[in-house]
PDB file of C-alpha atoms in Angstrom:
ATOM      1  CA  MET U   1      -0.174  -0.023  -0.140  1.00  0.00           C
ATOM      2  CA  THR U   2       1.442   3.396  -1.033  1.00  0.00           C
ATOM      3  CA  GLU U   3       1.589   6.130   1.695  1.00  0.00           C
ATOM      4  CA  LEU U   4      -0.421   9.242   0.661  1.00  0.00           C
ATOM      5  CA  PRO U   5       1.719  12.461   0.400  1.00  0.00           C
ATOM      6  CA  ARG U   6       1.360  14.842   3.213  1.00  0.00           C
ATOM      7  CA  GLY U   7       1.088  18.404   2.815  1.00  0.00           C
ATOM      8  CA  TYR U   8      -0.728  21.650   3.624  1.00  0.00           C
ATOM      9  CA  TRP U   9      -3.860  23.232   2.117  1.00  0.00           C
ATOM     10  CA  CYS U  10      -3.501  27.118   2.151  1.00  0.00           C
ATOM     11  CA  GLU U  11      -6.157  29.572   1.561  1.00  0.00           C
ATOM     12  CA  CYS U  12      -6.469  33.430   1.651  1.00  0.00           C
ATOM     13  CA  TRP U  13      -9.912  34.670   2.612  1.00  0.00           C
ATOM     14  CA  THR U  14     -11.297  38.204   2.945  1.00  0.00           C
ATOM     15  CA  GLU U  15     -14.268  39.554   4.932  1.00  0.00           C
ATOM     16  CA  ASP U  16     -15.879  42.868   4.761  1.00  0.00           C
ATOM     17  CA  LEU U  17     -16.545  43.937   8.761  1.00  0.00           C
ATOM     18  CA  THR U  18     -19.109  46.415   7.758  1.00  0.00           C
ATOM     19  CA  SER U  19     -21.626  43.972   6.300  1.00  0.00           C
ATOM     20  CA  GLN U  20     -23.199  41.366   8.524  1.00  0.00           C
ATOM     21  CA  ALA U  21     -24.693  39.844   5.550  1.00  0.00           C
ATOM     22  CA  GLU U  22     -21.669  39.051   3.452  1.00  0.00           C
ATOM     23  CA  GLN U  23     -19.792  35.911   3.523  1.00  0.00           C
ATOM     24  CA  PRO U  24     -16.085  35.670   3.384  1.00  0.00           C
ATOM     25  CA  THR U  25     -14.766  35.512   0.106  1.00  0.00           C
ATOM     26  CA  LEU U  26     -11.998  33.098  -0.998  1.00  0.00           C
ATOM     27  CA  HIS U  27      -9.257  34.953  -2.994  1.00  0.00           C
ATOM     28  CA  ALA U  28      -6.560  32.139  -3.367  1.00  0.00           C
ATOM     29  CA  SER U  29      -5.613  28.706  -2.619  1.00  0.00           C
ATOM     30  CA  PHE U  30      -2.194  26.687  -2.459  1.00  0.00           C
ATOM     31  CA  ASP U  31      -1.180  23.152  -2.022  1.00  0.00           C
ATOM     32  CA  ALA U  32       2.337  23.196  -0.194  1.00  0.00           C
ATOM     33  CA  TYR U  33       4.234  20.077   0.178  1.00  0.00           C
ATOM     34  CA  SER U  34       6.119  21.373   3.387  1.00  0.00           C
ATOM     35  CA  ALA U  35       5.855  23.535   6.331  1.00  0.00           C
ATOM     36  CA  HIS U  36       8.438  25.855   4.551  1.00  0.00           C
ATOM     37  CA  GLN U  37       6.323  26.275   1.375  1.00  0.00           C
ATOM     38  CA  ALA U  38       3.307  26.913   3.229  1.00  0.00           C
ATOM     39  CA  ASP U  39       4.305  29.755   5.581  1.00  0.00           C
ATOM     40  CA  ARG U  40       6.496  31.197   2.950  1.00  0.00           C
ATOM     41  CA  TRP U  41       3.283  31.428   0.733  1.00  0.00           C
ATOM     42  CA  VAL U  42       1.849  33.530   3.519  1.00  0.00           C
ATOM     43  CA  ALA U  43       4.982  35.522   3.801  1.00  0.00           C
ATOM     44  CA  VAL U  44       5.338  36.439   0.295  1.00  0.00           C
ATOM     45  CA  ALA U  45       1.562  37.509   0.162  1.00  0.00           C
ATOM     46  CA  LEU U  46       2.220  39.653   3.222  1.00  0.00           C
ATOM     47  CA  ARG U  47       5.266  41.249   1.910  1.00  0.00           C
ATOM     48  CA  THR U  48       3.717  42.211  -1.301  1.00  0.00           C
ATOM     49  CA  ILE U  49       0.486  43.845   0.273  1.00  0.00           C
ATOM     50  CA  THR U  50       2.208  45.879   3.051  1.00  0.00           C
ATOM     51  CA  PRO U  51       2.905  49.036   1.176  1.00  0.00           C
ATOM     52  CA  ALA U  52      -1.010  49.002   0.510  1.00  0.00           C
ATOM     53  CA  LEU U  53      -2.130  48.470   4.209  1.00  0.00           C
ATOM     54  CA  ASP U  54      -2.735  51.140   6.912  1.00  0.00           C
ATOM     55  CA  THR U  55      -0.385  51.703   9.598  1.00  0.00           C
ATOM     56  CA  SER U  56      -2.329  49.201  12.289  1.00  0.00           C
ATOM     57  CA  ALA U  57      -2.582  46.241   9.501  1.00  0.00           C
ATOM     58  CA  CYS U  58       1.131  46.752   8.373  1.00  0.00           C
ATOM     59  CA  ASP U  59       2.271  46.511  11.839  1.00  0.00           C
ATOM     60  CA  GLU U  60       0.283  43.336  12.271  1.00  0.00           C
ATOM     61  CA  ALA U  61       1.778  41.993   8.994  1.00  0.00           C
ATOM     62  CA  TRP U  62       5.378  42.739  10.166  1.00  0.00           C
ATOM     63  CA  ALA U  63       4.843  41.333  13.658  1.00  0.00           C
ATOM     64  CA  TRP U  64       3.827  37.814  12.191  1.00  0.00           C
ATOM     65  CA  LEU U  65       6.743  38.092   9.682  1.00  0.00           C
ATOM     66  CA  TYR U  66       9.387  38.766  12.101  1.00  0.00           C
ATOM     67  CA  GLU U  67       8.214  37.488  15.439  1.00  0.00           C
ATOM     68  CA  GLU U  68       5.250  34.793  14.883  1.00  0.00           C
ATOM     69  CA  ARG U  69       6.408  33.055  11.733  1.00  0.00           C
ATOM     70  CA  ALA U  70       8.601  30.819  13.492  1.00  0.00           C
ATOM     71  CA  GLU U  71       5.823  29.708  15.875  1.00  0.00           C
ATOM     72  CA  THR U  72       3.673  29.039  12.669  1.00  0.00           C
ATOM     73  CA  ARG U  73       6.235  26.816  11.212  1.00  0.00           C
ATOM     74  CA  ARG U  74       6.574  24.910  14.562  1.00  0.00           C
ATOM     75  CA  ALA U  75       2.860  24.405  14.870  1.00  0.00           C
ATOM     76  CA  LEU U  76       2.852  23.189  11.346  1.00  0.00           C
ATOM     77  CA  LEU U  77       5.651  20.720  11.895  1.00  0.00           C
ATOM     78  CA  ARG U  78       3.598  19.349  14.612  1.00  0.00           C
ATOM     79  CA  SER U  79       0.676  18.919  12.233  1.00  0.00           C
ATOM     80  CA  GLU U  80      -1.601  21.708  13.656  1.00  0.00           C
ATOM     81  CA  PRO U  81      -3.398  24.202  11.757  1.00  0.00           C
ATOM     82  CA  CYS U  82      -2.775  27.900  11.712  1.00  0.00           C
ATOM     83  CA  THR U  83      -4.400  31.303  10.875  1.00  0.00           C
ATOM     84  CA  VAL U  84      -2.661  34.644  10.018  1.00  0.00           C
ATOM     85  CA  THR U  85      -5.052  37.472   9.971  1.00  0.00           C
ATOM     86  CA  VAL U  86      -4.641  41.330   9.380  1.00  0.00           C
ATOM     87  CA  THR U  87      -7.233  43.842   9.614  1.00  0.00           C
ATOM     88  CA  HIS U  88      -7.014  46.805   6.886  1.00  0.00           C
ATOM     89  CA  THR U  89      -9.687  49.435   7.626  1.00  0.00           C
ATOM     90  CA  THR U  90     -12.902  47.606   7.294  1.00  0.00           C
ATOM     91  CA  THR U  91     -11.428  44.267   5.665  1.00  0.00           C
ATOM     92  CA  ARG U  92     -10.329  41.121   7.476  1.00  0.00           C
ATOM     93  CA  ILE U  93      -7.602  39.410   5.562  1.00  0.00           C
ATOM     94  CA  THR U  94      -7.062  35.795   6.780  1.00  0.00           C
ATOM     95  CA  TRP U  95      -4.630  32.937   5.458  1.00  0.00           C
ATOM     96  CA  THR U  96      -5.265  29.600   6.605  1.00  0.00           C
ATOM     97  CA  ILE U  97      -2.996  26.818   6.553  1.00  0.00           C
ATOM     98  CA  ARG U  98      -4.071  23.132   7.309  1.00  0.00           C
ATOM     99  CA  PRO U  99      -2.194  19.731   7.109  1.00  0.00           C
ATOM    100  CA  VAL U 100      -3.617  17.474   4.742  1.00  0.00           C
ATOM    101  CA  LEU U 101      -3.072  14.247   2.796  1.00  0.00           C
ATOM    102  CA  PHE U 102      -3.094  14.579  -0.988  1.00  0.00           C
ATOM    103  CA  LEU U 103      -5.145  12.014  -2.790  1.00  0.00           C
ATOM    104  CA  PRO U 104      -3.729  11.160  -6.365  1.00  0.00           C
ATOM    105  CA  LEU U 105      -6.347  11.442  -9.242  1.00  0.00           C
ATOM    106  CA  SER U 106      -7.321   8.035 -10.494  1.00  0.00           C
ATOM    107  CA  HIS U 107      -6.904   7.016 -14.036  1.00  0.00           C
ATOM    108  CA  ARG U 108      -4.618   9.995 -14.806  1.00  0.00           C
ATOM    109  CA  ARG U 109      -2.146   9.323 -17.384  1.00  0.00           C
ATOM    110  CA  GLY U 110      -0.121  12.079 -18.825  1.00  0.00           C
ATOM    111  CA  ARG U 111      -2.349  14.705 -20.181  1.00  0.00           C
ATOM    112  CA  GLU U 112      -5.276  11.961 -20.666  1.00  0.00           C
ATOM    113  CA  LEU U 113      -8.371  13.251 -18.438  1.00  0.00           C
ATOM    114  CA  PRO U 114     -10.329  10.392 -16.684  1.00  0.00           C
ATOM    115  CA  ALA U 115     -13.419   8.775 -18.837  1.00  0.00           C
ATOM    116  CA  CYS U 116     -16.068  10.368 -16.496  1.00  0.00           C
ATOM    117  CA  THR U 117     -14.955  13.946 -17.372  1.00  0.00           C
ATOM    118  CA  TYR U 118     -16.767  13.671 -20.345  1.00  0.00           C
ATOM    119  CA  ASP U 119     -20.046  12.977 -18.362  1.00  0.00           C
ATOM    120  CA  PHE U 120     -20.194  16.535 -16.968  1.00  0.00           C
ATOM    121  CA  LYS U 121     -22.205  18.986 -18.881  1.00  0.00           C
ATOM    122  CA  PRO U 122     -21.695  22.538 -19.001  1.00  0.00           C
ATOM    123  CA  ARG U 123     -23.674  24.790 -16.598  1.00  0.00           C
ATOM    124  CA  THR U 124     -26.169  26.821 -18.376  1.00  0.00           C
ATOM    125  CA  THR U 125     -28.170  29.707 -17.113  1.00  0.00           C
ATOM    126  CA  ASP U 126     -32.103  29.752 -17.627  1.00  0.00           C
TER     127      ASP U 126
END
């Protein structure tokens, strides 16, 4: 029996704090195969957006980058899920990292898609 590859599923969500009806919105996801890849994905995103953040959110971002990132990595190595959050004005930005087992696609050979792929019909609007 083949052991399934372990890794981390990473997501980036935003939430408008002024709207009680609005649900969080998923903006990005990433499959990381190491704790280093997972926390680096968040670090690159934070470094990229910090120039556009307000002072408080920027401080939160740099606090995680310089003080809390190492603890995040240790938690991931213990297979614990992690969350990194910054709040910019009325928007909460949250990155989640969860340990996962990656399941291989069955019947996948090179570029050939599984036979069941052709069973699905395009979605139409009425």
